[in-house]
Amino acid sequence: MLLPIAVVTTAYLATKPTIVLVHGAFANASSWSKVVSSLQGKGYTVATVQDPMSSLADDVATTKRTLEKIKGSVVLVGHSYGGAVISEAATSNVKALVYVNAFAPDEGETLISLQKPYSPPPLGTALIPDSAGYLTIDPSKFRAVFCADVPEAEASVMAVTQGPVKADIFETLATAPARKSIPSWYVVGRQDQAINPDLERFMAKRRGAKTVETDASHVSFISRPKIVVNVILDAAETVMKGSG
């Protein structure tokens, strides 16, 4: 009786999708560390994407190269600007999308145009441009506008390790958003100071996403990793049920 059970269990485990994590602006792939370790502890294969933040096209291409290496189904997760990236990069093996405090533009929209109907978030007042057209967040304002619910020592490290982002990215038109038939999940941070939470709710509703709200800043995946991991697990389990 043990042999059939072992075979079934192995087959079931083999259906687990790979979780691919895409960081947002002013961050890097290591920012997902808490989520990565938790998912790996639950037996999932995880990949992170280190996007160059030089253009939306470059970031989409980089993400697609990661997806091309993966056999089997994928749950593709994006934080902040990374939501725009995953929306454009989703390939046929992507079976679920998870947006974490993220942009989810439709065709012809930009990240700037999406924000215009809403009260501007404080992040905009803290940006510093350089001579090459890249933006960073003023380190002295970083915690307040980006990660107010993260301990000060941790926020200080994030401020000095932030990745610059090309300003043009925020005015780039979305051209090929992921089809809405891909099941979506969305985490809204009620205390987000980088993207207006009402805009997050709008984008989530428009995509028909299963939505979870949390009293978190823009980096809910760092300050509330258990909540974000549970959302990703819900998406992964839905994919497994669909493939069974």
CSV table of C-alpha atoms in Angstrom, one decimal:
chain,number,residue,atom,x,y,z
A,1,MET,CA,0.0,0.0,0.0
A,2,LEU,CA,2.9,2.4,0.6
A,3,LEU,CA,4.2,2.3,-3.0
A,4,PRO,CA,1.2,3.8,-4.7
A,5,ILE,CA,1.0,6.5,-2.0
A,6,ALA,CA,4.7,7.4,-2.5
A,7,VAL,CA,4.2,7.5,-6.3
A,8,VAL,CA,1.2,9.8,-6.0
A,9,THR,CA,3.0,12.1,-3.5
A,10,THR,CA,6.0,12.4,-5.8
A,11,ALA,CA,3.8,13.2,-8.8
A,12,TYR,CA,1.9,15.8,-6.8
A,13,LEU,CA,5.1,17.5,-5.6
A,14,ALA,CA,6.4,17.6,-9.2
A,15,THR,CA,3.4,19.7,-10.2
A,16,LYS,CA,4.5,22.6,-7.9
A,17,PRO,CA,5.1,25.7,-10.1
A,18,THR,CA,8.3,27.7,-10.0
A,19,ILE,CA,7.9,31.0,-8.3
A,20,VAL,CA,9.6,33.9,-10.1
A,21,LEU,CA,10.1,37.2,-8.2
A,22,VAL,CA,10.6,40.5,-10.0
A,23,HIS,CA,11.7,43.5,-7.9
A,24,GLY,CA,10.5,47.1,-8.4
A,25,ALA,CA,12.2,50.4,-8.8
A,26,PHE,CA,14.7,51.6,-6.1
A,27,ALA,CA,15.3,47.9,-5.1
A,28,ASN,CA,17.1,44.8,-6.2
A,29,ALA,CA,16.6,41.1,-6.3
A,30,SER,CA,17.9,40.6,-2.8
A,31,SER,CA,15.0,42.5,-1.4
A,32,TRP,CA,12.9,39.3,-1.8
A,33,SER,CA,15.2,37.4,0.7
A,34,LYS,CA,12.5,36.9,3.4
A,35,VAL,CA,10.0,35.6,0.8
A,36,VAL,CA,12.6,33.4,-0.9
A,37,SER,CA,13.6,31.6,2.3
A,38,SER,CA,10.0,31.0,3.3
A,39,LEU,CA,9.0,29.6,-0.1
A,40,GLN,CA,12.1,27.4,-0.3
A,41,GLY,CA,11.3,26.1,3.2
A,42,LYS,CA,8.0,25.0,1.8
A,43,GLY,CA,9.6,23.1,-1.0
A,44,TYR,CA,9.2,25.5,-3.9
A,45,THR,CA,11.8,26.3,-6.5
A,46,VAL,CA,12.3,30.1,-6.6
A,47,ALA,CA,14.0,32.3,-9.1
A,48,THR,CA,14.6,36.1,-8.8
A,49,VAL,CA,15.2,38.5,-11.6
A,50,GLN,CA,17.8,41.3,-11.4
A,51,ASP,CA,16.4,43.9,-13.8
A,52,PRO,CA,18.7,46.6,-15.1
A,53,MET,CA,16.1,49.4,-14.7
A,54,SER,CA,17.3,51.0,-18.0
A,55,SER,CA,14.1,50.7,-19.9
A,56,LEU,CA,10.8,48.7,-19.7
A,57,ALA,CA,11.9,46.8,-22.8
A,58,ASP,CA,15.2,45.8,-21.2
A,59,ASP,CA,13.5,44.7,-18.0
A,60,VAL,CA,10.9,42.7,-19.9
A,61,ALA,CA,13.6,41.0,-22.0
A,62,THR,CA,15.6,40.2,-18.9
A,63,THR,CA,12.6,38.7,-17.2
A,64,LYS,CA,11.7,36.6,-20.2
A,65,ARG,CA,15.2,35.2,-20.3
A,66,THR,CA,14.6,33.9,-16.8
A,67,LEU,CA,11.2,32.4,-17.8
A,68,GLU,CA,12.7,30.7,-20.8
A,69,LYS,CA,15.0,28.6,-18.6
A,70,ILE,CA,12.1,27.2,-16.6
A,71,LYS,CA,10.3,24.0,-17.4
A,72,GLY,CA,6.8,23.7,-16.2
A,73,SER,CA,4.3,26.3,-14.9
A,74,VAL,CA,5.3,29.6,-13.2
A,75,VAL,CA,3.8,31.9,-10.7
A,76,LEU,CA,5.1,35.3,-11.7
A,77,VAL,CA,5.3,37.9,-8.9
A,78,GLY,CA,6.1,41.6,-9.3
A,79,HIS,CA,6.5,44.4,-6.8
A,80,SER,CA,5.8,48.1,-7.6
A,81,TYR,CA,7.2,48.8,-11.1
A,82,GLY,CA,7.8,45.1,-11.3
A,83,GLY,CA,4.1,44.7,-11.9
A,84,ALA,CA,4.4,46.5,-15.2
A,85,VAL,CA,7.3,44.2,-16.1
A,86,ILE,CA,5.5,41.0,-15.3
A,87,SER,CA,2.4,42.2,-17.2
A,88,GLU,CA,4.5,42.6,-20.4
A,89,ALA,CA,6.8,39.6,-19.8
A,90,ALA,CA,4.2,36.9,-19.0
A,91,THR,CA,4.9,33.9,-21.3
A,92,SER,CA,2.7,30.9,-22.0
A,93,ASN,CA,4.1,29.0,-19.0
A,94,VAL,CA,3.0,31.7,-16.6
A,95,LYS,CA,-0.2,30.4,-15.0
A,96,ALA,CA,-0.7,33.0,-12.3
A,97,LEU,CA,0.3,36.6,-11.6
A,98,VAL,CA,0.8,38.2,-8.2
A,99,TYR,CA,1.0,41.9,-7.9
A,100,VAL,CA,2.5,43.2,-4.6
A,101,ASN,CA,1.9,47.0,-4.2
A,102,ALA,CA,2.3,47.0,-7.9
A,103,PHE,CA,1.4,48.7,-11.1
A,104,ALA,CA,-0.8,46.8,-13.5
A,105,PRO,CA,-1.1,49.0,-16.6
A,106,ASP,CA,-3.4,48.3,-19.6
A,107,GLU,CA,-2.3,48.9,-23.2
A,108,GLY,CA,-1.5,52.6,-23.9
A,109,GLU,CA,-1.1,53.5,-20.2
A,110,THR,CA,2.0,54.8,-18.5
A,111,LEU,CA,2.8,54.7,-14.8
A,112,ILE,CA,2.5,58.5,-14.8
A,113,SER,CA,-0.9,58.5,-16.5
A,114,LEU,CA,-2.2,55.8,-14.1
A,115,GLN,CA,-1.5,58.1,-11.1
A,116,LYS,CA,-2.9,61.3,-12.5
A,117,PRO,CA,-6.5,60.8,-11.2
A,118,TYR,CA,-5.2,60.2,-7.6
A,119,SER,CA,-3.6,62.2,-4.9
A,120,PRO,CA,0.1,62.2,-5.6
A,121,PRO,CA,2.1,60.0,-3.2
A,122,PRO,CA,4.9,61.5,-1.1
A,123,LEU,CA,7.5,59.4,-3.0
A,124,GLY,CA,7.5,61.9,-5.9
A,125,THR,CA,8.9,64.7,-3.7
A,126,ALA,CA,11.9,62.6,-2.6
A,127,LEU,CA,13.3,61.7,-6.0
A,128,ILE,CA,16.8,62.9,-7.1
A,129,PRO,CA,17.7,62.8,-10.8
A,130,ASP,CA,21.3,62.4,-12.0
A,131,SER,CA,23.0,63.6,-15.2
A,132,ALA,CA,22.2,60.4,-17.0
A,133,GLY,CA,18.5,60.6,-16.4
A,134,TYR,CA,18.3,58.0,-13.6
A,135,LEU,CA,16.3,58.6,-10.4
A,136,THR,CA,17.1,57.6,-6.8
A,137,ILE,CA,15.3,58.3,-3.6
A,138,ASP,CA,16.9,60.8,-1.2
A,139,PRO,CA,18.4,58.6,1.5
A,140,SER,CA,17.3,61.0,4.2
A,141,LYS,CA,13.6,60.6,3.1
A,142,PHE,CA,13.8,56.9,2.0
A,143,ARG,CA,12.2,55.3,5.1
A,144,ALA,CA,9.4,57.8,5.3
A,145,VAL,CA,8.3,57.5,1.6
A,146,PHE,CA,9.2,53.9,0.9
A,147,CYS,CA,9.3,51.6,3.9
A,148,ALA,CA,8.1,53.4,7.0
A,149,ASP,CA,7.1,50.1,8.8
A,150,VAL,CA,10.6,48.6,8.4
A,151,PRO,CA,13.0,48.9,11.3
A,152,GLU,CA,15.3,52.0,11.0
A,153,ALA,CA,18.5,50.0,10.7
A,154,GLU,CA,17.1,47.8,8.0
A,155,ALA,CA,15.7,50.8,6.1
A,156,SER,CA,19.1,52.5,6.3
A,157,VAL,CA,20.7,49.6,4.5
A,158,MET,CA,17.9,49.6,1.9
A,159,ALA,CA,18.5,53.3,1.3
A,160,VAL,CA,22.1,52.9,0.4
A,161,THR,CA,21.7,49.7,-1.6
A,162,GLN,CA,18.7,51.0,-3.7
A,163,GLY,CA,19.0,50.6,-7.4
A,164,PRO,CA,18.6,53.7,-9.7
A,165,VAL,CA,15.9,53.6,-12.3
A,166,LYS,CA,15.7,55.4,-15.6
A,167,ALA,CA,13.2,58.2,-15.4
A,168,ASP,CA,11.8,57.5,-18.9
A,169,ILE,CA,10.4,54.2,-17.6
A,170,PHE,CA,7.6,56.0,-15.9
A,171,GLU,CA,6.4,57.5,-19.1
A,172,THR,CA,6.8,54.4,-21.3
A,173,LEU,CA,3.5,53.1,-22.9
A,174,ALA,CA,2.4,49.6,-22.0
A,175,THR,CA,2.1,47.7,-25.2
A,176,ALA,CA,1.3,44.1,-24.4
A,177,PRO,CA,-0.3,43.7,-21.0
A,178,ALA,CA,-0.9,40.1,-19.8
A,179,ARG,CA,-4.2,38.7,-20.8
A,180,LYS,CA,-6.8,38.9,-18.1
A,181,SER,CA,-7.5,35.2,-18.4
A,182,ILE,CA,-4.4,34.6,-16.4
A,183,PRO,CA,-5.6,34.4,-12.7
A,184,SER,CA,-4.3,37.3,-10.7
A,185,TRP,CA,-3.7,38.1,-7.1
A,186,TYR,CA,-3.0,41.5,-5.6
A,187,VAL,CA,-1.6,42.7,-2.3
A,188,VAL,CA,-2.7,46.3,-1.4
A,189,GLY,CA,-0.6,48.2,1.2
A,190,ARG,CA,-3.0,50.5,3.0
A,191,GLN,CA,-0.1,52.7,4.2
A,192,ASP,CA,1.7,52.9,0.9
A,193,GLN,CA,3.4,56.2,0.3
A,194,ALA,CA,4.8,55.4,-3.1
A,195,ILE,CA,1.6,54.3,-5.0
A,196,ASN,CA,-1.8,55.6,-3.8
A,197,PRO,CA,-3.7,52.6,-2.2
A,198,ASP,CA,-6.8,53.6,-4.1
A,199,LEU,CA,-5.0,53.2,-7.4
A,200,GLU,CA,-3.8,49.8,-6.2
A,201,ARG,CA,-7.4,48.9,-5.5
A,202,PHE,CA,-8.5,50.1,-8.9
A,203,MET,CA,-5.8,48.1,-10.8
A,204,ALA,CA,-6.6,45.0,-8.8
A,205,LYS,CA,-10.3,45.3,-9.5
A,206,ARG,CA,-9.7,45.9,-13.1
A,207,ARG,CA,-7.7,42.8,-13.5
A,208,GLY,CA,-10.2,40.8,-11.5
A,209,ALA,CA,-7.5,39.9,-9.0
A,210,LYS,CA,-8.1,38.2,-5.7
A,211,THR,CA,-7.2,41.0,-3.4
A,212,VAL,CA,-5.7,41.0,0.1
A,213,GLU,CA,-5.2,44.3,2.0
A,214,THR,CA,-2.7,44.8,4.8
A,215,ASP,CA,-1.6,47.7,7.0
A,216,ALA,CA,1.8,47.9,5.3
A,217,SER,CA,4.0,50.4,3.6
A,218,HIS,CA,5.1,50.1,0.0
A,219,VAL,CA,7.2,47.1,0.9
A,220,SER,CA,4.6,44.7,2.3
A,221,PHE,CA,6.8,41.8,1.2
A,222,ILE,CA,9.5,43.0,3.6
A,223,SER,CA,7.4,44.3,6.5
A,224,ARG,CA,4.7,41.6,6.2
A,225,PRO,CA,6.4,38.7,4.5
A,226,LYS,CA,4.0,36.1,5.9
A,227,ILE,CA,1.0,37.8,4.3
A,228,VAL,CA,2.7,38.0,0.9
A,229,VAL,CA,4.0,34.5,1.1
A,230,ASN,CA,0.4,33.2,1.8
A,231,VAL,CA,-0.9,35.1,-1.2
A,232,ILE,CA,1.8,33.5,-3.4
A,233,LEU,CA,1.0,30.1,-1.9
A,234,ASP,CA,-2.7,30.6,-2.7
A,235,ALA,CA,-1.8,31.3,-6.3
A,236,ALA,CA,0.6,28.3,-6.5
A,237,GLU,CA,-2.0,26.0,-5.0
A,238,THR,CA,-4.6,27.2,-7.5
A,239,VAL,CA,-2.2,26.5,-10.3
A,240,MET,CA,-1.6,23.0,-9.0
A,241,LYS,CA,-5.3,22.3,-8.7
A,242,GLY,CA,-5.7,23.5,-12.3
A,243,SER,CA,-3.0,21.2,-13.6
A,244,GLY,CA,-4.2,18.2,-11.7
